[in-house]
């Protein structure tokens, strides 16, 4: 079977959207698929996946039966938006809104069983109006929310997902109006991939709204320029140029989305020092610090007791570690005087990159060989947190 260029493009876009939805679903399921909010989000993702799977199967087989899944998926989107908005905002929508969404869902679900296009375009116009009303209801609930009742993270999540409506709504409308707009492809998959991008970026708490948006527009610009160059070299017409642009953009978005999801998963499973701090079950500071010896980031860890420091002045050592509890070979707090001599002697004696104060009565140190930490500000901060926890444990002992 040979597909027309527009059908090939639409098939690729549908499969790209399906891939993006599956990637996002895997990210959510890896955390907690049974959490109430995650269940609502997964419902929406699976509704959209059903729609794009039906679209791909319709193109591949030509069987009108698969239009049922497309129509049913489009029908369930407003209900999914409402359920997700209520879960995100922790409030119920007005009763009239619920009746409207449920009534529309029941009506168009029944109409979806008539998968023939004999009742179109009237049904499509009604379905478009119903879908748009669902998106606008979700946006209205977001805009009128009580920000004080939500945490900063919850507000960020709501705003991040609401941003996707700026592309999702017009692109979804363009699918219904593609014949009137003279478009060669259904471009809603691009809006869905944008939604997936924003949702995956929620896993990085330090990521602000600007970061994923700038990255997205950089990719759009790069893919767009590539598409225009190819179209110009080959001498494509308008339809072929649009198809080339959207296919390149969808392919790049899926690839970057996959990389982003893998990076996020790697970060969640990474062997950071914070994981040692959180998972260690030692009952005393020395046991806690000895646990560093088995940590993959630590090439060597040695406990230095007071008897091993008999050649050094205890008062000078206490002064050094009062100024800086974590000494770095690359950045000592003192370079001359008695303090500087003591620091040089410590590092040369134990061949360490870092020395931590574990206790001061009697003085106890931990020497670590961690050269890779010198270039990692985050790991340096984690090491300081580990030292701080050890000091608190020593002070808390009876």
CSV table of C-alpha atoms in Angstrom, one decimal:
chain,number,residue,atom,x,y,z
A,1,UNK,CA,0.0,0.0,0.0
A,2,UNK,CA,1.4,3.4,-1.1
A,3,UNK,CA,0.3,6.4,1.0
A,4,UNK,CA,-0.1,9.9,-0.3
A,5,UNK,CA,2.4,12.5,1.1
A,6,UNK,CA,-0.2,14.0,3.4
A,7,UNK,CA,-1.3,10.7,4.7
A,8,UNK,CA,2.4,9.7,5.4
A,9,UNK,CA,2.9,13.0,7.2
A,10,UNK,CA,-0.2,12.6,9.3
A,11,UNK,CA,0.8,9.0,10.1
A,12,UNK,CA,4.2,10.1,11.3
A,13,UNK,CA,2.7,13.0,13.4
A,14,UNK,CA,0.2,10.6,15.0
A,15,UNK,CA,2.9,8.1,15.9
A,16,UNK,CA,5.2,10.9,17.2
A,17,UNK,CA,2.4,12.2,19.5
A,18,UNK,CA,1.8,8.6,20.6
A,19,UNK,CA,5.5,8.2,21.4
A,20,UNK,CA,5.5,11.4,23.4
A,21,UNK,CA,2.5,10.4,25.4
A,22,UNK,CA,4.0,7.0,26.1
A,23,UNK,CA,7.3,8.6,27.3
A,24,UNK,CA,5.4,10.9,29.6
A,25,UNK,CA,3.3,8.0,30.9
A,26,UNK,CA,6.4,6.1,31.7
A,27,UNK,CA,7.8,9.0,33.6
A,28,UNK,CA,4.7,9.3,35.7
A,29,UNK,CA,4.3,5.6,36.3
A,30,UNK,CA,7.9,5.4,37.5
A,31,UNK,CA,7.0,7.7,40.3
A,32,UNK,CA,3.5,6.8,41.6
A,33,UNK,CA,0.9,5.7,39.1
A,34,UNK,CA,-1.7,5.3,41.9
A,35,UNK,CA,-1.5,8.8,43.4
A,36,UNK,CA,-4.9,10.5,42.9
A,37,UNK,CA,-3.5,13.4,40.8
A,38,UNK,CA,-1.3,11.1,38.7
A,39,UNK,CA,-4.4,8.8,38.0
A,40,UNK,CA,-6.3,11.8,36.6
A,41,UNK,CA,-3.3,12.8,34.5
A,42,UNK,CA,-2.8,9.3,33.2
A,43,UNK,CA,-6.5,9.2,32.2
A,44,UNK,CA,-6.0,12.3,30.0
A,45,UNK,CA,-2.8,10.9,28.5
A,46,UNK,CA,-4.5,7.6,27.6
A,47,UNK,CA,-7.5,9.3,26.1
A,48,UNK,CA,-5.2,11.3,23.8
A,49,UNK,CA,-3.2,8.1,23.1
A,50,UNK,CA,-6.5,6.4,22.0
A,51,UNK,CA,-7.2,9.3,19.7
A,52,UNK,CA,-3.8,9.2,18.0
A,53,UNK,CA,-3.7,5.4,17.8
A,54,UNK,CA,-7.1,5.5,16.1
A,55,UNK,CA,-5.8,8.1,13.7
A,56,UNK,CA,-2.7,6.0,12.8
A,57,UNK,CA,-4.8,2.8,12.3
A,58,UNK,CA,-7.3,4.7,10.1
A,59,UNK,CA,-4.5,5.9,7.8
A,60,UNK,CA,-2.8,2.5,7.7
A,61,UNK,CA,-5.9,0.4,7.1
A,62,UNK,CA,-8.5,2.8,5.6
A,63,UNK,CA,-11.2,1.2,7.8
A,64,UNK,CA,-13.7,3.7,8.9
A,65,UNK,CA,-14.3,1.7,12.1
A,66,UNK,CA,-11.2,3.4,13.6
A,67,UNK,CA,-12.9,6.7,13.4
A,68,UNK,CA,-14.8,5.6,16.5
A,69,UNK,CA,-11.6,5.8,18.6
A,70,UNK,CA,-10.7,9.2,17.1
A,71,UNK,CA,-14.2,10.6,17.9
A,72,UNK,CA,-14.4,9.0,21.3
A,73,UNK,CA,-11.0,10.3,22.3
A,74,UNK,CA,-11.8,13.8,21.2
A,75,UNK,CA,-15.1,13.6,23.1
A,76,UNK,CA,-13.4,12.5,26.4
A,77,UNK,CA,-10.8,15.3,26.3
A,78,UNK,CA,-13.0,18.0,28.0
A,79,UNK,CA,-13.9,15.6,30.8
A,80,UNK,CA,-10.2,14.7,31.2
A,81,UNK,CA,-9.3,18.4,31.4
A,82,UNK,CA,-12.0,19.1,34.0
A,83,UNK,CA,-10.9,16.1,36.2
A,84,UNK,CA,-7.3,17.2,36.0
A,85,UNK,CA,-8.1,20.8,36.8
A,86,UNK,CA,-10.2,19.8,39.8
A,87,UNK,CA,-7.4,17.6,41.1
A,88,UNK,CA,-4.7,20.2,40.5
A,89,UNK,CA,-6.6,23.0,42.2
A,90,UNK,CA,-8.1,20.9,44.9
A,91,UNK,CA,-11.6,22.4,44.3
A,92,UNK,CA,-14.8,21.3,42.6
A,93,UNK,CA,-16.0,23.1,39.4
A,94,UNK,CA,-19.4,24.7,39.6
A,95,UNK,CA,-22.3,22.3,39.2
A,96,UNK,CA,-23.4,23.9,35.9
A,97,UNK,CA,-20.0,23.3,34.5
A,98,UNK,CA,-20.1,19.7,35.5
A,99,UNK,CA,-23.6,19.2,33.9
A,100,UNK,CA,-22.3,20.8,30.7
A,101,UNK,CA,-19.3,18.6,30.4
A,102,UNK,CA,-21.1,15.4,31.3
A,103,UNK,CA,-24.0,16.2,28.9
A,104,UNK,CA,-21.6,16.9,26.1
A,105,UNK,CA,-19.6,13.8,26.9
A,106,UNK,CA,-22.7,11.6,26.8
A,107,UNK,CA,-24.0,13.2,23.6
A,108,UNK,CA,-20.8,13.0,21.6
A,109,UNK,CA,-20.0,9.5,23.0
A,110,UNK,CA,-23.2,8.3,21.5
A,111,UNK,CA,-22.5,10.0,18.2
A,112,UNK,CA,-19.1,8.5,18.0
A,113,UNK,CA,-20.7,5.1,17.4
A,114,UNK,CA,-21.8,6.5,14.1
A,115,UNK,CA,-18.3,6.5,12.7
A,116,UNK,CA,-19.4,7.2,9.2
A,117,UNK,CA,-18.9,10.9,8.1
A,118,UNK,CA,-22.5,11.2,6.9
A,119,UNK,CA,-23.4,13.3,9.9
A,120,UNK,CA,-20.4,15.6,9.4
A,121,UNK,CA,-19.6,18.5,9.3
A,122,UNK,CA,-22.4,19.3,11.8
A,123,UNK,CA,-21.0,16.8,14.3
A,124,UNK,CA,-17.5,18.0,13.9
A,125,UNK,CA,-18.5,21.6,14.4
A,126,UNK,CA,-20.3,20.6,17.6
A,127,UNK,CA,-17.4,18.5,18.8
A,128,UNK,CA,-15.0,21.4,18.1
A,129,UNK,CA,-17.2,23.8,20.1
A,130,UNK,CA,-17.4,21.2,23.0
A,131,UNK,CA,-13.7,20.7,23.0
A,132,UNK,CA,-12.9,24.4,23.0
A,133,UNK,CA,-15.4,24.9,25.9
A,134,UNK,CA,-13.6,22.2,27.8
A,135,UNK,CA,-10.2,23.9,27.4
A,136,UNK,CA,-11.7,27.3,28.3
A,137,UNK,CA,-13.3,25.9,31.4
A,138,UNK,CA,-9.9,24.5,32.5
A,139,UNK,CA,-8.3,27.9,31.8
A,140,UNK,CA,-11.0,29.7,33.7
A,141,UNK,CA,-10.6,27.4,36.7
A,142,UNK,CA,-6.8,28.1,36.6
A,143,UNK,CA,-7.2,31.9,36.4
A,144,UNK,CA,-9.7,32.1,39.2
A,145,UNK,CA,-7.9,29.8,41.6
A,146,UNK,CA,-7.0,30.8,45.1
A,147,UNK,CA,-3.2,30.8,44.9
A,148,UNK,CA,-2.8,31.1,48.6
A,149,UNK,CA,-4.5,27.7,49.0
A,150,UNK,CA,-1.9,26.0,46.9
A,151,UNK,CA,1.8,25.5,47.6
A,152,UNK,CA,4.5,27.1,45.4
A,153,UNK,CA,5.1,23.8,43.7
A,154,UNK,CA,1.4,23.3,43.0
A,155,UNK,CA,1.0,26.8,41.6
A,156,UNK,CA,4.1,26.1,39.3
A,157,UNK,CA,2.5,22.8,38.1
A,158,UNK,CA,-0.8,24.5,37.3
A,159,UNK,CA,0.9,27.3,35.4
A,160,UNK,CA,3.2,25.0,33.5
A,161,UNK,CA,0.4,22.8,32.3
A,162,UNK,CA,-1.8,25.8,31.5
A,163,UNK,CA,1.0,27.1,29.2
A,164,UNK,CA,0.5,24.1,26.9
A,165,UNK,CA,-3.0,25.4,26.1
A,166,UNK,CA,-1.5,28.3,24.1
A,167,UNK,CA,-0.4,25.7,21.4
A,168,UNK,CA,-2.8,22.8,22.1
A,169,UNK,CA,-6.0,24.8,21.7
A,170,UNK,CA,-5.3,26.4,18.3
A,171,UNK,CA,-3.6,23.3,16.9
A,172,UNK,CA,-6.5,21.1,18.0
A,173,UNK,CA,-8.9,23.6,16.3
A,174,UNK,CA,-6.7,23.5,13.2
A,175,UNK,CA,-7.3,19.7,13.0
A,176,UNK,CA,-11.1,20.3,12.6
A,177,UNK,CA,-10.6,23.2,10.2
A,178,UNK,CA,-7.7,21.8,8.1
A,179,UNK,CA,-9.8,21.7,4.9
A,180,UNK,CA,-10.9,25.3,5.4
A,181,UNK,CA,-7.4,26.4,6.3
A,182,UNK,CA,-5.9,24.4,3.4
A,183,UNK,CA,-3.5,22.6,5.6
A,184,UNK,CA,-1.8,19.4,4.4
A,185,UNK,CA,-1.4,17.9,7.9
A,186,UNK,CA,-3.1,17.7,11.3
A,187,UNK,CA,-0.8,19.6,13.5
A,188,UNK,CA,-2.3,18.9,17.0
A,189,UNK,CA,0.5,16.4,17.7
A,190,UNK,CA,2.9,19.3,18.0
A,191,UNK,CA,0.7,20.8,20.7
A,192,UNK,CA,0.6,17.4,22.5
A,193,UNK,CA,4.4,17.1,22.3
A,194,UNK,CA,4.7,20.6,23.8
A,195,UNK,CA,2.4,19.5,26.7
A,196,UNK,CA,4.6,16.4,27.2
A,197,UNK,CA,7.7,18.6,27.2
A,198,UNK,CA,6.3,20.9,29.9
A,199,UNK,CA,5.0,18.0,32.0
A,200,UNK,CA,8.4,16.2,32.0
A,201,UNK,CA,10.1,19.4,32.9
A,202,UNK,CA,8.0,19.5,36.1
A,203,UNK,CA,10.3,16.8,37.5
A,204,UNK,CA,13.0,19.4,37.8
A,205,UNK,CA,12.1,21.6,40.7
A,206,UNK,CA,14.8,24.1,39.9
A,207,UNK,CA,13.5,24.6,36.3
A,208,UNK,CA,11.5,27.8,36.0
A,209,UNK,CA,8.9,28.4,33.3
A,210,UNK,CA,11.4,30.3,31.1
A,211,UNK,CA,13.8,27.4,30.8
A,212,UNK,CA,11.6,24.9,29.0
A,213,UNK,CA,10.0,27.6,26.9
A,214,UNK,CA,13.4,28.9,25.7
A,215,UNK,CA,14.5,25.4,24.9
A,216,UNK,CA,11.3,24.7,23.0
A,217,UNK,CA,11.5,27.8,20.9
A,218,UNK,CA,15.2,27.1,20.2
A,219,UNK,CA,14.2,23.7,18.9
A,220,UNK,CA,11.3,25.2,16.8
A,221,UNK,CA,13.7,27.7,15.3
A,222,UNK,CA,16.4,25.2,14.5
A,223,UNK,CA,13.9,22.7,13.0
A,224,UNK,CA,12.1,25.4,11.1
A,225,UNK,CA,15.3,26.7,9.6
A,226,UNK,CA,16.4,23.2,8.6
A,227,UNK,CA,13.0,22.6,7.0
A,228,UNK,CA,13.0,25.8,5.0
A,229,UNK,CA,16.6,25.1,3.8
A,230,UNK,CA,15.6,21.6,2.6
A,231,UNK,CA,12.4,22.9,1.0
A,232,UNK,CA,14.3,25.6,-0.8
A,233,UNK,CA,17.0,23.2,-2.1
A,234,UNK,CA,14.4,20.7,-3.4
A,235,UNK,CA,12.0,23.4,-4.7
A,236,UNK,CA,9.0,22.2,-2.7
A,237,UNK,CA,5.5,23.7,-3.0
A,238,UNK,CA,3.6,25.1,0.0
A,239,UNK,CA,2.1,21.8,1.1
A,240,UNK,CA,5.4,19.9,0.9
A,241,UNK,CA,7.1,22.7,2.8
A,242,UNK,CA,4.6,22.5,5.6
A,243,UNK,CA,4.8,18.7,5.8
A,244,UNK,CA,8.6,18.9,5.9
A,245,UNK,CA,8.6,21.4,8.7
A,246,UNK,CA,6.1,19.6,10.9
A,247,UNK,CA,7.7,16.2,10.4
A,248,UNK,CA,11.2,17.5,11.3
A,249,UNK,CA,9.8,19.4,14.3
A,250,UNK,CA,7.9,16.4,15.6
A,251,UNK,CA,10.9,14.1,15.1
A,252,UNK,CA,13.2,16.5,17.0
A,253,UNK,CA,10.7,17.0,19.8
A,254,UNK,CA,10.3,13.2,20.3
A,255,UNK,CA,14.0,12.7,20.4
A,256,UNK,CA,14.6,15.5,22.9
A,257,UNK,CA,11.7,14.5,25.0
A,258,UNK,CA,13.1,11.0,25.2
A,259,UNK,CA,16.5,12.4,26.2
A,260,UNK,CA,14.9,14.7,28.8
A,261,UNK,CA,13.0,11.8,30.3
A,262,UNK,CA,16.1,9.6,30.5
A,263,UNK,CA,18.1,12.4,32.1
A,264,UNK,CA,15.4,12.9,34.7
A,265,UNK,CA,15.3,9.2,35.4
A,266,UNK,CA,19.1,9.1,35.8
A,267,UNK,CA,19.0,12.1,38.2
A,268,UNK,CA,16.3,10.3,40.3
A,269,UNK,CA,18.5,7.2,40.5
A,270,UNK,CA,21.8,8.9,40.8
A,271,UNK,CA,24.1,7.9,43.7
A,272,UNK,CA,24.4,11.4,45.2
A,273,UNK,CA,25.7,12.0,48.7
A,274,UNK,CA,22.2,13.2,49.6
A,275,UNK,CA,21.0,9.6,49.0
A,276,UNK,CA,23.5,8.4,51.5
A,277,UNK,CA,22.3,11.1,54.0
A,278,UNK,CA,18.7,10.0,53.5
A,279,UNK,CA,19.1,6.2,53.4
A,280,UNK,CA,21.8,5.7,56.1
A,281,UNK,CA,20.5,3.8,59.1
A,282,UNK,CA,23.5,4.4,61.4
A,283,UNK,CA,22.8,5.3,65.0
A,284,UNK,CA,26.0,7.3,65.6
A,285,UNK,CA,28.1,9.8,63.7
A,286,UNK,CA,31.1,7.5,63.3
A,287,UNK,CA,28.9,4.8,61.7
A,288,UNK,CA,27.3,7.4,59.5
A,289,UNK,CA,30.7,8.6,58.3
A,290,UNK,CA,32.1,5.1,57.8
A,291,UNK,CA,29.2,4.5,55.4
A,292,UNK,CA,30.9,7.0,53.1
A,293,UNK,CA,33.6,4.3,52.4
A,294,UNK,CA,31.1,2.2,50.4
A,295,UNK,CA,29.7,5.2,48.5
A,296,UNK,CA,30.4,5.1,44.7
A,297,UNK,CA,31.4,8.8,44.6
A,298,UNK,CA,34.1,8.3,47.3
A,299,UNK,CA,37.4,6.8,46.2
A,300,UNK,CA,38.6,6.5,49.8
A,301,UNK,CA,37.5,7.5,53.3
A,302,UNK,CA,39.6,7.3,56.4
A,303,UNK,CA,38.6,8.0,60.0
A,304,UNK,CA,41.2,10.1,61.8
A,305,UNK,CA,41.1,9.8,65.6
A,306,UNK,CA,42.8,12.1,68.1
A,307,UNK,CA,45.7,9.7,68.7
A,308,UNK,CA,46.7,10.1,65.0
A,309,UNK,CA,46.8,13.9,65.5
A,310,UNK,CA,49.1,14.0,68.5
A,311,UNK,CA,51.8,15.8,66.5
A,312,UNK,CA,49.5,18.7,65.8
A,313,UNK,CA,48.2,21.4,68.1
A,314,UNK,CA,44.5,20.7,69.0
A,315,UNK,CA,43.8,24.4,69.5
A,316,UNK,CA,45.0,25.2,66.0
A,317,UNK,CA,43.0,22.4,64.5
A,318,UNK,CA,39.8,23.5,66.3
A,319,UNK,CA,40.3,27.1,65.0
A,320,UNK,CA,40.8,25.8,61.4
A,321,UNK,CA,37.6,23.7,61.5
A,322,UNK,CA,35.6,26.4,63.3
A,323,UNK,CA,36.4,28.7,60.3
A,324,UNK,CA,35.6,25.9,57.7
A,325,UNK,CA,34.2,22.5,58.8
A,326,UNK,CA,35.0,21.0,55.4
A,327,UNK,CA,38.5,21.6,54.1
A,328,UNK,CA,39.3,21.3,50.4
A,329,UNK,CA,42.8,20.8,49.2
A,330,UNK,CA,42.1,23.1,46.2
A,331,UNK,CA,40.8,25.9,48.4
A,332,UNK,CA,42.2,26.0,51.9
A,333,UNK,CA,41.0,28.7,54.3
A,334,UNK,CA,44.6,29.5,55.4
A,335,UNK,CA,47.8,29.3,53.3
A,336,UNK,CA,50.4,30.6,55.8
A,337,UNK,CA,51.1,30.7,59.5
A,338,UNK,CA,50.4,27.8,61.9
A,339,UNK,CA,47.0,27.1,60.4
A,340,UNK,CA,48.5,26.9,56.9
A,341,UNK,CA,51.2,24.5,58.0
A,342,UNK,CA,48.7,22.3,59.8
A,343,UNK,CA,46.4,22.1,56.7
A,344,UNK,CA,49.3,21.2,54.4
A,345,UNK,CA,50.4,18.5,56.9
A,346,UNK,CA,46.9,17.0,57.1
A,347,UNK,CA,46.5,16.8,53.3
A,348,UNK,CA,50.0,15.4,52.7
A,349,UNK,CA,49.7,12.9,55.6
A,350,UNK,CA,46.4,11.4,54.5
A,351,UNK,CA,46.6,12.1,50.7
A,352,UNK,CA,43.1,13.4,50.8
A,353,UNK,CA,41.1,15.9,48.7
A,354,UNK,CA,38.7,16.8,51.5
A,355,UNK,CA,38.9,16.6,55.3
A,356,UNK,CA,35.7,16.9,57.5
A,357,UNK,CA,35.3,17.6,61.1
A,358,UNK,CA,33.3,14.8,62.7
A,359,UNK,CA,33.7,15.7,66.4
A,360,UNK,CA,35.7,18.1,68.5
A,361,UNK,CA,35.7,16.4,71.9
A,362,UNK,CA,37.9,14.5,71.3
A,363,UNK,CA,38.8,15.9,67.9
A,364,UNK,CA,37.9,13.4,65.1
A,365,UNK,CA,38.3,14.0,61.4
A,366,UNK,CA,37.3,12.1,58.2
A,367,UNK,CA,39.7,12.3,55.2
A,368,UNK,CA,38.1,11.7,51.8
A,369,UNK,CA,39.7,11.1,48.4
A,370,UNK,CA,37.1,12.7,46.1
A,371,UNK,CA,38.9,14.6,43.3
A,372,UNK,CA,35.9,14.7,41.1
A,373,UNK,CA,34.1,16.9,43.7
A,374,UNK,CA,36.4,19.8,43.1
A,375,UNK,CA,34.5,20.6,39.9
A,376,UNK,CA,31.0,20.0,41.2
A,377,UNK,CA,29.5,22.8,43.3
A,378,UNK,CA,26.4,20.6,44.0
A,379,UNK,CA,28.5,17.8,45.3
A,380,UNK,CA,30.5,20.2,47.5
A,381,UNK,CA,27.2,21.4,49.0
A,382,UNK,CA,26.1,17.8,49.5
A,383,UNK,CA,29.4,17.1,51.3
A,384,UNK,CA,28.8,20.1,53.6
A,385,UNK,CA,25.4,18.7,54.4
A,386,UNK,CA,26.8,15.3,55.3
A,387,UNK,CA,29.4,17.0,57.6
A,388,UNK,CA,26.6,19.1,59.2
A,389,UNK,CA,24.5,16.0,59.8
A,390,UNK,CA,27.5,14.2,61.4
A,391,UNK,CA,28.1,17.1,63.8
A,392,UNK,CA,24.5,17.2,64.8
A,393,UNK,CA,24.6,13.4,65.5
A,394,UNK,CA,27.6,13.8,67.7
A,395,UNK,CA,26.0,16.6,69.7
A,396,UNK,CA,22.8,14.7,70.2
A,397,UNK,CA,24.5,11.6,71.7
A,398,UNK,CA,24.0,11.1,75.4
